[in-house]
Short mmCIF file of C-alpha atoms and ligand atoms in Angstrom, two decimals:
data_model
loop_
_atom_site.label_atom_id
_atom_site.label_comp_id
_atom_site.label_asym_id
_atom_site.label_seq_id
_atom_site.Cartn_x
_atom_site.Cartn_y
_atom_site.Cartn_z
CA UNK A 1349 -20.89 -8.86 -20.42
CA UNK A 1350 -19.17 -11.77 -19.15
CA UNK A 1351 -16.17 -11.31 -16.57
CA UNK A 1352 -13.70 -14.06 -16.39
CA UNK A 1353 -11.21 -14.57 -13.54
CA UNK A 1354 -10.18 -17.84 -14.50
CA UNK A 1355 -6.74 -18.05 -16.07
CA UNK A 1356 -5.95 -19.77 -19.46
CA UNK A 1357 -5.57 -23.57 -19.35
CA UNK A 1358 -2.05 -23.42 -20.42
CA UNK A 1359 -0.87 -20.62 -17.78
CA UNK A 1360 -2.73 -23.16 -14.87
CA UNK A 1361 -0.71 -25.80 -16.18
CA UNK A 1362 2.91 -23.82 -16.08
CA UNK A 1363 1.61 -22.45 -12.68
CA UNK A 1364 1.03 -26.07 -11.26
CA UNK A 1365 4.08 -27.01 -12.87
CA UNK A 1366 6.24 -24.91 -11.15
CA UNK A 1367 5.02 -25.28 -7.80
CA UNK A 1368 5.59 -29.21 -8.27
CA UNK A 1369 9.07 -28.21 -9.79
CA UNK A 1370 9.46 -25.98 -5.99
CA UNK A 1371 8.21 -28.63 -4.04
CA UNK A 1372 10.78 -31.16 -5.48
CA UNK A 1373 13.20 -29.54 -6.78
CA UNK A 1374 13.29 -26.59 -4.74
CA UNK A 1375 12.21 -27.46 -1.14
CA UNK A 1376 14.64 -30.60 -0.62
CA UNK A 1377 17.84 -27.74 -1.21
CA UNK A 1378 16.20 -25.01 1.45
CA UNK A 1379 18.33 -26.37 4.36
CA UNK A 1380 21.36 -26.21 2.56
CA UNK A 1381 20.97 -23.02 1.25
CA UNK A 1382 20.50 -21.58 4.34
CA UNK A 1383 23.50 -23.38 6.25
CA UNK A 1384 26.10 -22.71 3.29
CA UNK A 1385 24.67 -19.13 3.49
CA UNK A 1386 25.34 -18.67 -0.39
CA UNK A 1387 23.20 -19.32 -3.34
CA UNK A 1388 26.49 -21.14 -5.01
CA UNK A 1389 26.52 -24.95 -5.06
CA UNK A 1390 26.25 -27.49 -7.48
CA UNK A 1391 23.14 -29.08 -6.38
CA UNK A 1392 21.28 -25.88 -6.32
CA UNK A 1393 22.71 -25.01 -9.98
CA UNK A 1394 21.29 -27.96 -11.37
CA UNK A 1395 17.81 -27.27 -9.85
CA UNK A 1396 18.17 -24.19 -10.91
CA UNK A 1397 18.42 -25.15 -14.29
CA UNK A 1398 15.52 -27.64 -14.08
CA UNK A 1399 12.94 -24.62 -13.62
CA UNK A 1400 10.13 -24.97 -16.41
CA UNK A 1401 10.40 -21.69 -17.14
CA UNK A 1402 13.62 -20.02 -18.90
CA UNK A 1403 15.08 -18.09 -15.87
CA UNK A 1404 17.60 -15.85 -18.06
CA UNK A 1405 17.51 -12.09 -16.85
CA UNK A 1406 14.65 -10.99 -19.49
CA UNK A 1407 12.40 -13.97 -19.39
CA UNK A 1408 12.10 -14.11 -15.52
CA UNK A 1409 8.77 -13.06 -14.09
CA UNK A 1410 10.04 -9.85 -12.64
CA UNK A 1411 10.29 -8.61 -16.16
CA UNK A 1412 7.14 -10.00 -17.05
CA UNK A 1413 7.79 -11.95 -19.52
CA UNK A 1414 6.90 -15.80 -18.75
CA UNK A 1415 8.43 -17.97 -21.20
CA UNK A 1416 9.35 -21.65 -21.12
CA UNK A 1417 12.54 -22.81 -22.21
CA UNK A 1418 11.39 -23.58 -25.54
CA UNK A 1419 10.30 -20.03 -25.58
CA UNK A 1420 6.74 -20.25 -25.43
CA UNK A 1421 5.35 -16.70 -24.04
CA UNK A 1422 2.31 -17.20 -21.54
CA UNK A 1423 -0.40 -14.67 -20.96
CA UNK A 1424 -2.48 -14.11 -17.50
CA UNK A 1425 -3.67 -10.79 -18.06
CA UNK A 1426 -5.53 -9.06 -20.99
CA UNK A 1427 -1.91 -7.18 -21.51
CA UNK A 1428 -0.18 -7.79 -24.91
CA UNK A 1429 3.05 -6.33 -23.74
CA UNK A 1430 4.17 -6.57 -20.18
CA UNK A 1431 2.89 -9.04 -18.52
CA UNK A 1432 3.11 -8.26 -14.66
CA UNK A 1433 -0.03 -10.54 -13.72
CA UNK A 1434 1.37 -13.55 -14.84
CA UNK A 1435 4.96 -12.71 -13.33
CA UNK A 1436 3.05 -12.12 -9.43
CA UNK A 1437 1.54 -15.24 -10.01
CA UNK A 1438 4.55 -17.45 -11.35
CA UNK A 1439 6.59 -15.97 -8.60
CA UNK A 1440 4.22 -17.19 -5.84
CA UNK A 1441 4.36 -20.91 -7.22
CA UNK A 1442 7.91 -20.71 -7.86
CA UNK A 1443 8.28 -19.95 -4.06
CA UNK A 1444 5.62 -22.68 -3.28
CA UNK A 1445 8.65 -24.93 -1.93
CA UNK A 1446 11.20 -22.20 -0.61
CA UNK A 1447 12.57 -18.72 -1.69
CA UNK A 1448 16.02 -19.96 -2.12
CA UNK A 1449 15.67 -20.45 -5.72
CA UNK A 1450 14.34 -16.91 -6.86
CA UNK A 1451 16.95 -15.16 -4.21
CA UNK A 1452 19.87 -17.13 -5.89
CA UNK A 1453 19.41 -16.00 -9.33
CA UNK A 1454 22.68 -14.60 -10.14
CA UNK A 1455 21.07 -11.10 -11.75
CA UNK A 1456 19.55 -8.32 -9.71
CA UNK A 1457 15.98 -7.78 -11.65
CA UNK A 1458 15.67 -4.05 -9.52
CA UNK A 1459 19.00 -3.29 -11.65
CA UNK A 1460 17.64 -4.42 -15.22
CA UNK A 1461 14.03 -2.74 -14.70
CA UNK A 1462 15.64 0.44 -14.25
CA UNK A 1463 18.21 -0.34 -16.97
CA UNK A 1464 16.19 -0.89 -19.34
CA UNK A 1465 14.10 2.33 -18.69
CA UNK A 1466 16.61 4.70 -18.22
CA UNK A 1467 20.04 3.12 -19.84
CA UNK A 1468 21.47 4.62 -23.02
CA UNK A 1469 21.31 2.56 -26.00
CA UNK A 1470 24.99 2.01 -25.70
CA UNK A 1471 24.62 1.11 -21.87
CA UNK A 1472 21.44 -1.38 -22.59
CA UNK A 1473 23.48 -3.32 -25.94
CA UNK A 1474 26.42 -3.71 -22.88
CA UNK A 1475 24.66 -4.40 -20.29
CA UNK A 1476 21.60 -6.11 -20.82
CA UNK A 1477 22.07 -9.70 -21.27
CA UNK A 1478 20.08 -11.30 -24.38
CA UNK A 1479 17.32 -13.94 -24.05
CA UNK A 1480 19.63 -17.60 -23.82
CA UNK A 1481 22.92 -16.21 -23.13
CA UNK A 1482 24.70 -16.37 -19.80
CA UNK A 1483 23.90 -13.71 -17.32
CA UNK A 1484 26.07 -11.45 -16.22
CA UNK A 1485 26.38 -10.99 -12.15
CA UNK A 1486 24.78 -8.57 -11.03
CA UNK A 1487 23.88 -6.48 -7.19
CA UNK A 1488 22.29 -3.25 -6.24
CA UNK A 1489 24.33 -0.85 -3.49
CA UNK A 1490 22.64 1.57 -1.97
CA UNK A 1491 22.23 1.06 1.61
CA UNK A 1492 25.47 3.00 4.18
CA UNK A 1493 26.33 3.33 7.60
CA UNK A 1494 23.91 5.81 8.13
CA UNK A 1495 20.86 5.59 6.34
CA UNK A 1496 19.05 3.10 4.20
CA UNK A 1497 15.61 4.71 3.62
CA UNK A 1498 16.44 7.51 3.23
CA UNK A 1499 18.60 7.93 0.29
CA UNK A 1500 18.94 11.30 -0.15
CA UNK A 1501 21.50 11.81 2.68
CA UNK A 1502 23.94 9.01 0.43
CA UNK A 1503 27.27 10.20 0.82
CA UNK A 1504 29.19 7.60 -1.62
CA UNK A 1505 30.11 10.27 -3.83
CA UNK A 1506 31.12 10.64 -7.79
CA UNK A 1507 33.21 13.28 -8.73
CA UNK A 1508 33.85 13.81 -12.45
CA UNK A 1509 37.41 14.07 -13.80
CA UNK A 1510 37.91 14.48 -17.32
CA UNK A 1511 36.42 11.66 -18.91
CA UNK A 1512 35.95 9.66 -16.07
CA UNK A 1513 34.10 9.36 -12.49
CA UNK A 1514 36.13 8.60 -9.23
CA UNK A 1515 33.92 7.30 -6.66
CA UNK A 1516 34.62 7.27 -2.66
CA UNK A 1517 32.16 5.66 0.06
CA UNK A 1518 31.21 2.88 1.70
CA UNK A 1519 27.90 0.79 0.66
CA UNK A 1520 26.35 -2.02 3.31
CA UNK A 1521 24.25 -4.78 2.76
CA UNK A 1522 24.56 -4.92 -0.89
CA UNK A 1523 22.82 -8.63 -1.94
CA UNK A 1524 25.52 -11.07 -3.63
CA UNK A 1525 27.57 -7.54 -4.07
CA UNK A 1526 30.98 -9.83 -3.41
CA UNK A 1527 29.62 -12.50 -6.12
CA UNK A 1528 28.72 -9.93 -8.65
CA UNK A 1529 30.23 -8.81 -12.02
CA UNK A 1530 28.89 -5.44 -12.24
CA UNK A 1531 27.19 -3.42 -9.49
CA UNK A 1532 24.71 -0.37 -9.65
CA UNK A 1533 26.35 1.80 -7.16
CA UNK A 1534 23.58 4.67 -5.61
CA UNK A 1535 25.76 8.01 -5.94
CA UNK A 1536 25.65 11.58 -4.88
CA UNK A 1537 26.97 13.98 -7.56
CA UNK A 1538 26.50 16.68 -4.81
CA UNK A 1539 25.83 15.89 -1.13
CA UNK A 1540 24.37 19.71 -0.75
CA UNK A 1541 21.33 18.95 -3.57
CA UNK A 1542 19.71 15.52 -1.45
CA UNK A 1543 18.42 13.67 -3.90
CA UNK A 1544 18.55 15.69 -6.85
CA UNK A 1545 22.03 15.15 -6.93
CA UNK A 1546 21.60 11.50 -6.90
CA UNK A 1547 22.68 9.07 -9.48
CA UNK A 1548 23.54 5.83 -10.03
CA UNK A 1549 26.22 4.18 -11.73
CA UNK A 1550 27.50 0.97 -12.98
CA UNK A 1551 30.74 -0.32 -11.79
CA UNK A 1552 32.50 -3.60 -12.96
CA UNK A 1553 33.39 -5.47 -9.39
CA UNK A 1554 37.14 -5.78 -10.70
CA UNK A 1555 37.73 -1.80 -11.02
CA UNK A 1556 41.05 -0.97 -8.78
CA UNK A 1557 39.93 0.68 -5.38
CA UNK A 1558 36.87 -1.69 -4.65
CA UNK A 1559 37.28 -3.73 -1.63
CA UNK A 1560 35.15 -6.44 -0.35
CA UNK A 1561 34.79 -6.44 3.50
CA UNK A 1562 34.32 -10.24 4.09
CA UNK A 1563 34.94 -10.10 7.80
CA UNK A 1564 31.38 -7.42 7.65
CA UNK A 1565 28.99 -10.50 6.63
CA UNK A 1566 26.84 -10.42 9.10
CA UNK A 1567 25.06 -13.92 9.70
CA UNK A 1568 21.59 -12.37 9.31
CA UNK A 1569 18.23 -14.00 10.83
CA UNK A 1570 16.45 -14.85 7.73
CA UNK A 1571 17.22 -14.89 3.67
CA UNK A 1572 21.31 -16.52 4.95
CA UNK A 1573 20.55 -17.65 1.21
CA UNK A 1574 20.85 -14.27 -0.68
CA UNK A 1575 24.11 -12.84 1.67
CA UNK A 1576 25.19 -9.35 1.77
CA UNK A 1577 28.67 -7.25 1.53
CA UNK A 1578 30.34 -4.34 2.91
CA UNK A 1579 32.17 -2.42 -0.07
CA UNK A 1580 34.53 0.06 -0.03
CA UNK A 1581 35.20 2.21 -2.67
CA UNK A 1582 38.55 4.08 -2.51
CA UNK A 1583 39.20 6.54 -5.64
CA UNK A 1584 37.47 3.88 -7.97
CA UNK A 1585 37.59 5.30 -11.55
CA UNK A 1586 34.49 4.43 -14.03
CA UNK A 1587 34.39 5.71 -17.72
CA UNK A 1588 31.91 9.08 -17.80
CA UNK A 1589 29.11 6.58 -19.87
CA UNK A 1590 29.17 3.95 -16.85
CA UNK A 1591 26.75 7.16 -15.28
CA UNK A 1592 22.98 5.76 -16.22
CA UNK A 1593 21.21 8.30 -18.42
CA UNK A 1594 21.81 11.42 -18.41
CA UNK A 1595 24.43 12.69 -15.69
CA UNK A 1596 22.88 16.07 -15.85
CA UNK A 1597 19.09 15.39 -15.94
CA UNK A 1598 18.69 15.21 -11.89
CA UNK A 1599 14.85 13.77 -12.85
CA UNK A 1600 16.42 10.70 -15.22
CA UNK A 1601 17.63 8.45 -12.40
CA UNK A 1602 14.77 9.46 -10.14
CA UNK A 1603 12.35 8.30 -13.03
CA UNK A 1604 14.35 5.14 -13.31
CA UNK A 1605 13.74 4.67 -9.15
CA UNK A 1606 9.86 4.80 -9.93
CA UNK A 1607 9.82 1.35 -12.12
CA UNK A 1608 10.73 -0.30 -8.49
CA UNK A 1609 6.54 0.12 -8.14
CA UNK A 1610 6.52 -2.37 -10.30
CA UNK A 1611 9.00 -5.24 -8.66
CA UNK A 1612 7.34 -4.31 -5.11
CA UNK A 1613 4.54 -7.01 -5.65
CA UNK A 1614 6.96 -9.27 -7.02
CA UNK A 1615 8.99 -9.25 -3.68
CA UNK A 1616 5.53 -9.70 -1.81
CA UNK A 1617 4.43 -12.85 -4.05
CA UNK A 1618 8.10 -14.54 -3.10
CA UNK A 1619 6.78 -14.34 0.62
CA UNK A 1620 3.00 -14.90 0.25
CA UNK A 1621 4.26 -18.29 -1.74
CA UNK A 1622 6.21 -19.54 0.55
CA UNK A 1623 3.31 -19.50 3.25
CA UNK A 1624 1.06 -21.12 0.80
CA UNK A 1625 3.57 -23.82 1.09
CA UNK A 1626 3.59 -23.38 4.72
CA UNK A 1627 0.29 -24.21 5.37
CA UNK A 1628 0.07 -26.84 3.29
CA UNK A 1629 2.83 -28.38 4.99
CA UNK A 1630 1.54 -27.61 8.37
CA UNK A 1631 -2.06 -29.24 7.22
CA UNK A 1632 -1.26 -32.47 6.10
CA UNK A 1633 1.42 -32.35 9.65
CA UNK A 1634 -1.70 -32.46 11.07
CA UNK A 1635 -3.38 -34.82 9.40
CA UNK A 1636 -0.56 -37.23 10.33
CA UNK A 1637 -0.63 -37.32 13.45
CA UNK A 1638 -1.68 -40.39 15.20
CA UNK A 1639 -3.35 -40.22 17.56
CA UNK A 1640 -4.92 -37.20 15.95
CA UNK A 1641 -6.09 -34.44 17.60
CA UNK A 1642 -9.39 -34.15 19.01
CA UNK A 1643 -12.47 -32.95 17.28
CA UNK A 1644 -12.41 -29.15 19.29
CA UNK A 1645 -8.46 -28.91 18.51
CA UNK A 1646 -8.62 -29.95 15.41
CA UNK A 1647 -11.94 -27.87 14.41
CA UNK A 1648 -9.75 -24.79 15.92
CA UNK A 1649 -6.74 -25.64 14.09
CA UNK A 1650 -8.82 -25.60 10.55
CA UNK A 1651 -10.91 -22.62 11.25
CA UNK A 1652 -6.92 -21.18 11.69
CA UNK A 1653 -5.52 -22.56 8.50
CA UNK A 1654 -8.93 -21.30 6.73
CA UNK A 1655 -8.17 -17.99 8.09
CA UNK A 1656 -4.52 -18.17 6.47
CA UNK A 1657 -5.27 -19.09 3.30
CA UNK A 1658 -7.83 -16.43 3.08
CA UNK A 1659 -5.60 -14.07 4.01
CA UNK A 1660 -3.11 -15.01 1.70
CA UNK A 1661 -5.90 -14.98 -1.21
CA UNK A 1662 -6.54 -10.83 -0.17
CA UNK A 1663 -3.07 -10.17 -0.28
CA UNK A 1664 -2.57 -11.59 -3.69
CA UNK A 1665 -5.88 -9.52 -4.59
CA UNK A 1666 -3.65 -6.62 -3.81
CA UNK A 1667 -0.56 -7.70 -5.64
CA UNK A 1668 -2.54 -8.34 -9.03
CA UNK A 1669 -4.58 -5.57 -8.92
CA UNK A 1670 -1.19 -3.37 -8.35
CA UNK A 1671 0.32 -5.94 -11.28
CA UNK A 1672 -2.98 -5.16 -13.82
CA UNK A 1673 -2.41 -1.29 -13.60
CA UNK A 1674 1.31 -1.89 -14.73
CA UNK A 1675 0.57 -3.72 -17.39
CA UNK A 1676 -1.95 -1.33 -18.29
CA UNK A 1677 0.16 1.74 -17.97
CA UNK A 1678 -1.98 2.81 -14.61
CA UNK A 1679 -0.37 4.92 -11.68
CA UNK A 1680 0.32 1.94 -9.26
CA UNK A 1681 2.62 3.00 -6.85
CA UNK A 1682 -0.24 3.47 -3.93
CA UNK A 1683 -1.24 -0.21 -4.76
CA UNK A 1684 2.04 -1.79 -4.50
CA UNK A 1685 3.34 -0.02 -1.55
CA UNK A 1686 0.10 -1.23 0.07
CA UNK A 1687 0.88 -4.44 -0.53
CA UNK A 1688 4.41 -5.14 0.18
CA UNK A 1689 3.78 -2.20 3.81
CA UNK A 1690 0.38 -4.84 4.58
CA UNK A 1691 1.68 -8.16 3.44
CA UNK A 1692 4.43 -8.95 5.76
CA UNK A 1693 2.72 -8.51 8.65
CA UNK A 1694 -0.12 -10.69 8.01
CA UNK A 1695 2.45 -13.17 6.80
CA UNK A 1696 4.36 -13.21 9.59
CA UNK A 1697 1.15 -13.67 11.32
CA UNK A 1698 0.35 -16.70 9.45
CA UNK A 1699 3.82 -18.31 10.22
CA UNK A 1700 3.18 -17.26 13.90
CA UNK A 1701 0.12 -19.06 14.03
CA UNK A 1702 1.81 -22.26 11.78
CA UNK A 1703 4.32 -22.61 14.55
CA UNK A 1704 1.62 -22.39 17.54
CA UNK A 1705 -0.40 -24.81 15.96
CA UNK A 1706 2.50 -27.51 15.45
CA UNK A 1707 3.33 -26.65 19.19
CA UNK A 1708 7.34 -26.88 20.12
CA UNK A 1709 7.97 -28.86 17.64
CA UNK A 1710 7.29 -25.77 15.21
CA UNK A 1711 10.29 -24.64 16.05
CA UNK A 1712 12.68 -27.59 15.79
CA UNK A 1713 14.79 -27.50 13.15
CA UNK A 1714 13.56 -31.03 11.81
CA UNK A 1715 10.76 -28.81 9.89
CA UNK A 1716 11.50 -25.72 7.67
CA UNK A 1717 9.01 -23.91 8.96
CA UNK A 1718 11.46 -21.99 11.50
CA UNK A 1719 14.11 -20.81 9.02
CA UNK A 1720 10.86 -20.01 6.85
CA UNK A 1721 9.51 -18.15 9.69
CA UNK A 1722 12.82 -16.14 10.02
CA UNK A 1723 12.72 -15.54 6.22
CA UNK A 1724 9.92 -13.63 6.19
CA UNK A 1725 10.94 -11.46 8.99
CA UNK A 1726 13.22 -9.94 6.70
CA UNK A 1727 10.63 -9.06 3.85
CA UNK A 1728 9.97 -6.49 6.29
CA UNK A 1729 12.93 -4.36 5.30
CA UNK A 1730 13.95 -5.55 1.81
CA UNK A 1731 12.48 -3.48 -1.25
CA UNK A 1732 11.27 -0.44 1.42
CA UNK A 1733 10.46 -1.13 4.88
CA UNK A 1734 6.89 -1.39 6.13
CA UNK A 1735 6.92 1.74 7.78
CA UNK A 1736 8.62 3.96 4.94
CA UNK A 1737 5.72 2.37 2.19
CA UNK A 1738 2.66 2.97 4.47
CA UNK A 1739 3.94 6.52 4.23
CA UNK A 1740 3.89 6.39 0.58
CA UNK A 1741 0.10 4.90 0.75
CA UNK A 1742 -0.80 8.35 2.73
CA UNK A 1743 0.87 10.45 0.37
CA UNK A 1744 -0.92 8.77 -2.54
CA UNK A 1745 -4.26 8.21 -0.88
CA UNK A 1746 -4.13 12.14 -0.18
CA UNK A 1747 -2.43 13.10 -3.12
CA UNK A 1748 -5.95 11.18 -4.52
CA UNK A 1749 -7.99 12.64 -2.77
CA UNK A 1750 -6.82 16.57 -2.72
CA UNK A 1751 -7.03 15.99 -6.83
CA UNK A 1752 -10.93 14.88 -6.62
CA UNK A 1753 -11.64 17.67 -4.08
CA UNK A 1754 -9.67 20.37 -6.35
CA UNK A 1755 -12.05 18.38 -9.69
CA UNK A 1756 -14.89 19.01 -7.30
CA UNK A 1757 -14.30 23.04 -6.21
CA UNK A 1758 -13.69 23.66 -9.90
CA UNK A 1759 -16.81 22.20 -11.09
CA UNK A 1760 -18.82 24.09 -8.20
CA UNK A 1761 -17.17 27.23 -9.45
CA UNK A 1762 -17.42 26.95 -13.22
CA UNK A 1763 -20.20 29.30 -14.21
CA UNK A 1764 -23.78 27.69 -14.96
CA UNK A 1765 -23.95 28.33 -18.61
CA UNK A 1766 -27.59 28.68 -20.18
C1 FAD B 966 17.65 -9.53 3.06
C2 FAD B 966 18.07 -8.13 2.80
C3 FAD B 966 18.56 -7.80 1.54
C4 FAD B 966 18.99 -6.49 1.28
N1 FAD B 966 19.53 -6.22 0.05
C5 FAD B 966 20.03 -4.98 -0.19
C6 FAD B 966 20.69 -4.68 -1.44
O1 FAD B 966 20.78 -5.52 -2.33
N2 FAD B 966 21.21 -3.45 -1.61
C7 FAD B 966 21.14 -2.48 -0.65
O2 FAD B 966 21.62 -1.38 -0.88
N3 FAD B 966 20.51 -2.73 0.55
C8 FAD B 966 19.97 -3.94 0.79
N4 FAD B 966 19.38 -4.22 2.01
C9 FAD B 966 19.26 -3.18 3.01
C10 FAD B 966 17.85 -2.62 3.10
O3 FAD B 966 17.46 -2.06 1.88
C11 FAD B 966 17.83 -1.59 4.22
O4 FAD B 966 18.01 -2.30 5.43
C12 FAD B 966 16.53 -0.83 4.27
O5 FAD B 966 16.46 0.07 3.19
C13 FAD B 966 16.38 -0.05 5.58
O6 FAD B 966 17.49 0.76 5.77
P1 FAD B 966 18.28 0.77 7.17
O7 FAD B 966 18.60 -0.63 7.53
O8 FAD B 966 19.40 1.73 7.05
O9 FAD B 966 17.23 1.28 8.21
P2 FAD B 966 16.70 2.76 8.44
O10 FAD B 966 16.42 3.44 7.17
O11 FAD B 966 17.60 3.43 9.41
O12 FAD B 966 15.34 2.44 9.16
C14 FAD B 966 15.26 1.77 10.43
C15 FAD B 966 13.80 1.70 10.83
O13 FAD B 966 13.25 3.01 10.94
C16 FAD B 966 12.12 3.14 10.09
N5 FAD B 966 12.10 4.50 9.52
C17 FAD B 966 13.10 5.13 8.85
N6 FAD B 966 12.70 6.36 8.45
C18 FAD B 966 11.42 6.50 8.86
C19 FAD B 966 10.43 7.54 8.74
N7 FAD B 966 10.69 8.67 8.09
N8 FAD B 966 9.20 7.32 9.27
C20 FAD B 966 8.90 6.16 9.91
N9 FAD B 966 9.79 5.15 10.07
C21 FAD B 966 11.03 5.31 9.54
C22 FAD B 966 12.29 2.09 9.02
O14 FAD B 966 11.04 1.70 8.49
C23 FAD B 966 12.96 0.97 9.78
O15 FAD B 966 11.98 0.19 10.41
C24 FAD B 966 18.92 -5.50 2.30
C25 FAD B 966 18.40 -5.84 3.55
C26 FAD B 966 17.99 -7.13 3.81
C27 FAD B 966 17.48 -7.46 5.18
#
């Protein structure tokens, strides 16, 4: 049997195209994105729109589905259906240049996955925006004053009345929450049942009682691209159906939490991208520098950059074997926390060592490779913090492991037959 890792000629062709398309396209807007602070200006539409790929909400690579404009559906993996492989992989080249672009999208992909597994036919057909048309904007609100991690102790709460839900609470550092249409507000039904009582609905931005604390925009030390909002919610009402699923099924919305397993290594191939770039940039830095280096600095400085990119090439290991059990309907939740708890750290490594080997001028802000540097900081605590998913790696390696020992006590006990 013959086992092939090479990819399709026409997927290493989109794949090259898009990193050229975020190295020119991309990369030249990464300043300005980050000095605006916003994802909304004109230049940065139009590159936008220049992407080789269609980057409407269910064509873009978090769902999967690669398809270029002219709709022509790619394949990386031997997966008919999803196609997670390909998505981890067009997501690193698309972040080849900067992570601007994929952070300005104006749709929040956590929102649709868990849309589209747990919304009602009448809340998909509403909701969901059709391949070509406009997207709607949307954000994701679940972090508070008091707790981000740990979302069972959310106190935003829904209270039914009559046909309708009137929400209270405060949510923090919602992403492009002030630009957005619609938001998927994290609820508590009942703050005495922890997460059981949790739910999550969707509120249109212009419902009476939602307030926007501008003055709360923090400037932040990394991502100033993808900005965040304070919202208050003051007796907001939402229709009964704006509830996803089934308001009285405390598993439904949990179930519709899990499909985040499956954007994790997503997340992690936006950062591991951008480093690629990184070191590129830093390498041919280096190889313009007259006088150049000499031969024991420069043999250091390329046993360093060796070490990066081989770094970078384990951690992508881990995002597409995490990527190949979701397309294949495996339990991958160990595999992805593992890789978005491991990866930041040995990417912030990598930048660490980028900015050593260019010396103080690593830092200047004539180079991206500080603000890129700063970027990834924050990949720490986006999509679960490092600390939280290393926790769920335990769980699952042990979880693992108590179900082969309990395989292994059964089969010793069964009786020898014969
Ligand atoms: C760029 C960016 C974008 C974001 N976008 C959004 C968004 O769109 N919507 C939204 O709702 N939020 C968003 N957030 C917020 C983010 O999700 C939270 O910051 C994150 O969940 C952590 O919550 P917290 O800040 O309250 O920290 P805490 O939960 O208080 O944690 C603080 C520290 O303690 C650690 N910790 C907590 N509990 C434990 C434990 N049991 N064991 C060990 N360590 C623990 C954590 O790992 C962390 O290091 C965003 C944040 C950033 C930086």
């Amino acid at each position: 049997m013959t086992i092939s890792f090479d990819l399709p000629a026409g997927t290493r062709q989109l794949l090259a195209e898009l990193r050229e398309w975020s190295l020119h396209e991309v990369r030249p807007l990464a300043r300005t994105a980050d000095t605006l602070e916003t994802k909304v200006f004109e230049a940065g539409k139009r590159a936008l729109e220049s992407c080789p790929i269609d980057m409407s909400p269910l064509a873009v690579p978090e769902l999967g589905l690669v398809r270029s404009g002219g709709g022509k559906r790619y394949r990386a993996s031997d997966s008919d259906d999803d196609n997670h492989v390909l998505g981890v992989l067009a997501m690193e080249a698309m972040c080849y240049g900067d992570g601007w672009a994929w952070g300005a999208l104006p749709r929040n992909a956590n929102l649709e996955k868990i849309l589209s597994v747990i919304g009602t036919p009448q809340q998909l057909e509403r909701w969901e925006t059709p391949p070509g048309e406009q997207p709607i904007q949307s954000s994701f609100a679940f972090t508070e004053e008091h707790c981000g991690s740990d979302i069972s102790a959310i106190r935003t709460q829904a209270v039914r009345d009559g046909d309708e839900w009137v929400i209270n609470g405060r949510k923090r550092f919602s992403s492009q929450g002030a630009e957005a249409t619609v938001m998927l507000v994290f609820v508590t039904v009942d703050p005495a049942r922890g997460m059981s009582g949790l739910r999550g609905v969707m509120v249109p931005q212009d419902s009476p009682g939602i307030k926007i604390l501008r003055e709360t925009e923090e400037r932040k030390l990394g991502m100033r691209y993808l900005r965040q909002s304070t919202i208050e919610f003051e007796d907001v009402r939402v229709p009964y159906d704006h509830m996803l699923g089934d308001p009285d099924d405390p598993k439904g919305f949990l179930e519709g939490l899990n499909v985040l397993n499956r954007t994790r290594p997503f997340c992690m191939a936006w950062n591991v991208g951008t480093l690629r770039g990184a070191t590129d940039y830093v390498g041919d830095w280096v190889k313009s520098q007259t006088p150049g280096f000499n031969a024991r600095r420069r043999q250091r400085i390329e046993e360093d950059l060796g070490e990066i990119r081989a770094s970078m090439d384990d951690l992508m290991r881990l995002l597409v074997n995490a990527a190949w059990k979701a397309d294949h309907g495996l339990p991958h939740r160990t595999e992805a926390a593992m890789a978005k708890s491991h990866g930041p750290r040995i990417v912030e490594r990598g930048y660490r060592r980028l900015v050593q080997i260019m010396g103080s001028e690593g830092s200047s802000e004539r180079h991206l490779l500080e603000k890129w540097y700063r970027d990834a900081v924050c990949f720490d605590l986006l999509e679960g913090t490092s600390q939280i998913l290393k926790l769920t790696v335990g769980r699952g390696i042990f979880a693992a492991a108590n179900r082969e020992l309990e395989t292994d006590i059964a089969a010793a006990l069964r009786p020898v037959s014969g």
